[in-house]
Amino acid sequence: MKSEHIPKATIARLATYIQVLSEFKREGTDVVSSERLAEACSVNSSQIRKDLAYFGEFGVRGVGYYVQDLITSIKRSLGIDRAWNCGLVGVGNLGRALLRHREFSRKGFNIRGAFDCDPYKIGEIVEGMEIVCSRQLPAKVKELSLEIGIITTPPERAQRAANYLVGAGIKGIINFAPSRISVPSHIHLEYVDFFHHFYAAAFHIRFAEHQE
Amino acid sequence: MKSEHIPKATIARLATYIQVLSEFKREGTDVVSSERLAEACSVNSSQIRKDLAYFGEFGVRGVGYYVQDLITSIKRSLGIDRAWNCGLVGVGNLGRALLRHREFSRKGFNIRGAFDCDPYKIGEIVEGMEIVCSRQLPAKVKELSLEIGIITTPPERAQRAANYLVGAGIKGIINFAPSRISVPSHIHLEYVDFFHHFYAAAFHIRFAEHQE
DNA sequence: GAAGTTTTGTTAAAAAATTCACATTCACAA
DNA sequence: TTGTGAATGTGAATTTTTTAACAAAACTTC
Ligand SMILES: NC(=O)c1ccc[n+]([C@@H]2O[C@H](COP(=O)([O-])OP(=O)(O)OC[C@H]3O[C@@H](n4cnc5c(N)ncnc54)[C@H](O)[C@@H]3O)[C@@H](O)[C@H]2O)c1
Ligand SMILES: NC(=O)c1ccc[n+]([C@@H]2O[C@H](COP(=O)([O-])OP(=O)(O)OC[C@H]3O[C@@H](n4cnc5c(N)ncnc54)[C@H](O)[C@@H]3O)[C@@H](O)[C@H]2O)c1
């Protein structure tokens, strides 16, 4: 059914499918039905079939989905069947945690450049990578073919970091700082904010108490 | 219009509104229209009015919203007008970054307990807090009145961590590990997975290239 | 190789979320 | 006090997303 516009929610679910399918694979399961996958992901089974239909036909009727094949197909659909070079701006607490996180490269996102403006941090080695001055961003983006910029600076510096990245020719930005930034429309921008999960928890716990 | 069920998306947006309103406040803006707030949040203005209507009437017709009042009202609506005590299980890279993050307590989520099962880590002090053995969870949850559990263990340990937390009487869990876990239905469970933001970036960048 | 079973892919129906449109309300000025 | 302008709150219209239902396809068994 291949389609044009893909809902954001679909992409988030595809990430979950990959996660759960990988677990199935580790357990030695070769084939899985949409029903069984749906249960493991806590979604409706036609939701899964619909999500997949945006990209093509990956299953076998009467059988289900071959786990490994489906992982491969979803990855190809999302464009993560190849490596993406990333640059991280702001090597503080969070930036360091991300740099040390092996899962990034395992999932195809290689953090190849780490940038900071603090002279005490520049030159330091983190996870085998030297922290470089932000001023060198343009040169490094080209040199390392960086395509995705990760912003982990304090919020008031996020816009500046974004400007550097955009100027350097980055194609997409993931902003972990809690501030809205503006970038040209051809740059893909994602905000990461996990506080809303805490808000949701607080809200629901309180609501449940209120019910009693 | 006060309503029963609140969409997840609404809660995520309310988090954004708080963020942007706080910025307005810092800049000295006292009153803001839904139109202006909408622009800053990149959403539709009636979306904002609808989101707020779930909880009550907070604006003044012909005027707009008083920034400080609206922040207060949203916080009260979400149940974050009081402090929430949290316990963090798994003091690794990510756990440490979260423990060191001041924003948590500023937003009302106080991480009061840090737990790990690694004997080399137990006893260590992080941000003025002693890392405690996971076995002491039940005692500590009661002692410190912990209500929300934060899981930052490796994925294969997340279920066990959840079991401990549930057994200890926690009310909600935020799981940062990339694995599905099961908890009794009265426990509120949130998954934090920011890889889907990377997937979305990769997908859109690639799609844009494909368009050319 | 036909009949039966299973599970997909897809169309149709239902539900939910978003946007529009405007009557209502409030502040302020004449 | 009344009129004017502005912006909220909300019902209705629209769009999007989710769920249900089922025909088409593939495997299994007899
Ligand atoms: N730590 C967390 O757990 C956490 C969680 C959620 C969000 N965040 C957000 O992530 C961001 C980083 O948090 P953190 O705790 O790592 O803060 P941090 O202060 O430890 O690190 C910020 C780093 O950015 C660097 N920096 C500042 N301006 C810069 C610039 N213009 N160019 C390059 N580097 C610059 C600083 O030198 C510092 O190393 C913040 O916006 C924070 O709100 C952090
Ligand atoms: N580091 C990141 O940037 C990042 C980003 C996204 C998600 N995550 C996820 O967060 C989790 C933690 O990541 P990390 O990089 O901090 O890993 P890590 O290995 O540095 O830390 C894991 C910690 O959990 C402890 N632990 C293990 N089993 C435990 C148990 N049963 N009870 C208590 N503590 C236990 C370990 O001793 C260790 O200190 C992982 O699941 C990871 O996939 C990490």
Tab-separated table of C-alpha atoms and ligand atoms in Angstrom, chain A residues 94 96-104 107, chain B residues 89-96 115-118 121 134 137 151-158 160-161 164 175-179 192-195, ligand 2:
chain	number	residue	atom	x	y	z
A	94	LEU	CA	23.909	14.105	29.613
A	96	ARG	CA	28.767	12.176	28.387
A	97	ALA	CA	26.090	9.572	29.120
A	98	LEU	CA	25.128	9.582	25.454
A	99	LEU	CA	28.747	9.396	24.276
A	100	ARG	CA	29.309	6.374	26.493
A	101	HIS	CA	26.137	4.654	25.383
A	102	ARG	CA	27.078	1.752	23.144
A	103	GLU	CA	23.542	1.340	21.865
A	104	PHE	CA	23.897	4.348	19.574
A	107	LYS	CA	21.630	1.056	16.195
B	89	VAL	CA	17.390	1.974	40.237
B	90	GLY	CA	20.627	1.445	38.291
B	91	VAL	CA	23.305	4.073	38.845
B	92	GLY	CA	25.234	3.780	35.587
B	93	ASN	CA	25.944	6.383	32.933
B	94	LEU	CA	22.386	7.475	32.448
B	95	GLY	CA	21.388	7.092	36.098
B	96	ARG	CA	24.246	9.356	37.131
B	115	PHE	CA	19.850	1.911	44.204
B	116	ASP	CA	22.276	-0.463	42.522
B	117	CYS	CA	23.243	-4.103	42.903
B	118	ASP	CA	26.916	-3.676	42.106
B	121	LYS	CA	28.966	1.072	43.645
B	134	SER	CA	18.630	-2.825	45.744
B	137	LEU	CA	14.338	-1.044	48.324
B	151	ILE	CA	14.572	2.325	36.049
B	152	THR	CA	17.999	2.872	34.468
B	153	THR	CA	19.354	-0.672	34.641
B	154	PRO	CA	20.395	-2.696	31.613
B	155	PRO	CA	17.317	-3.937	29.714
B	156	GLU	CA	17.595	-7.534	30.902
B	157	ARG	CA	17.418	-6.331	34.505
B	158	ALA	CA	14.515	-3.959	34.066
B	160	ARG	CA	13.555	-7.488	38.111
B	161	ALA	CA	13.975	-3.851	39.090
B	164	TYR	CA	11.349	-4.901	43.444
B	175	ASN	CA	11.440	2.835	32.455
B	176	PHE	CA	14.474	4.143	30.559
B	177	ALA	CA	15.658	0.638	29.630
B	178	PRO	CA	14.772	-0.532	26.124
B	179	SER	CA	12.693	-3.507	27.189
B	192	VAL	CA	11.167	6.543	27.777
B	193	ASP	CA	12.732	5.780	24.432
B	194	PHE	CA	14.363	8.571	22.539
B	195	PHE	CA	15.690	6.430	19.726
E	2	LIG	N1	23.442	5.930	28.605
E	2	LIG	C1	22.529	6.451	27.824
E	2	LIG	O1	22.727	7.509	27.253
E	2	LIG	C2	21.220	5.771	27.603
E	2	LIG	C3	20.333	6.296	26.696
E	2	LIG	C4	19.099	5.684	26.500
E	2	LIG	C5	18.780	4.558	27.209
E	2	LIG	N2	19.651	4.047	28.079
E	2	LIG	C6	19.290	2.830	28.801
E	2	LIG	O2	19.379	3.084	30.175
E	2	LIG	C7	19.867	1.933	30.841
E	2	LIG	C8	21.117	2.271	31.582
E	2	LIG	O3	22.105	2.715	30.677
E	2	LIG	P1	23.566	3.040	31.158
E	2	LIG	O4	24.311	3.543	29.997
E	2	LIG	O5	23.480	3.889	32.373
E	2	LIG	O6	24.077	1.584	31.555
E	2	LIG	P2	25.169	1.197	32.663
E	2	LIG	O7	25.585	-0.177	32.409
E	2	LIG	O8	26.178	2.283	32.732
E	2	LIG	O9	24.363	1.243	34.044
E	2	LIG	C9	23.518	0.221	34.478
E	2	LIG	C10	23.563	0.177	36.007
E	2	LIG	O10	22.527	-0.675	36.495
E	2	LIG	C11	23.062	-1.464	37.556
E	2	LIG	N3	22.224	-2.661	37.696
E	2	LIG	C12	22.207	-3.778	36.939
E	2	LIG	N4	21.267	-4.637	37.377
E	2	LIG	C13	20.690	-4.063	38.447
E	2	LIG	C14	19.655	-4.465	39.332
E	2	LIG	N5	19.011	-5.619	39.179
E	2	LIG	N6	19.314	-3.616	40.337
E	2	LIG	C15	19.945	-2.434	40.488
E	2	LIG	N7	20.913	-1.990	39.670
E	2	LIG	C16	21.277	-2.801	38.659
E	2	LIG	C17	24.494	-1.729	37.139
E	2	LIG	O11	25.283	-2.070	38.256
E	2	LIG	C18	24.883	-0.388	36.542
E	2	LIG	O12	25.375	0.487	37.524
E	2	LIG	C19	20.097	0.886	29.785
E	2	LIG	O13	18.986	0.040	29.739
E	2	LIG	C20	20.220	1.690	28.534
E	2	LIG	O14	19.828	0.964	27.399
E	2	LIG	C21	20.880	4.624	28.294
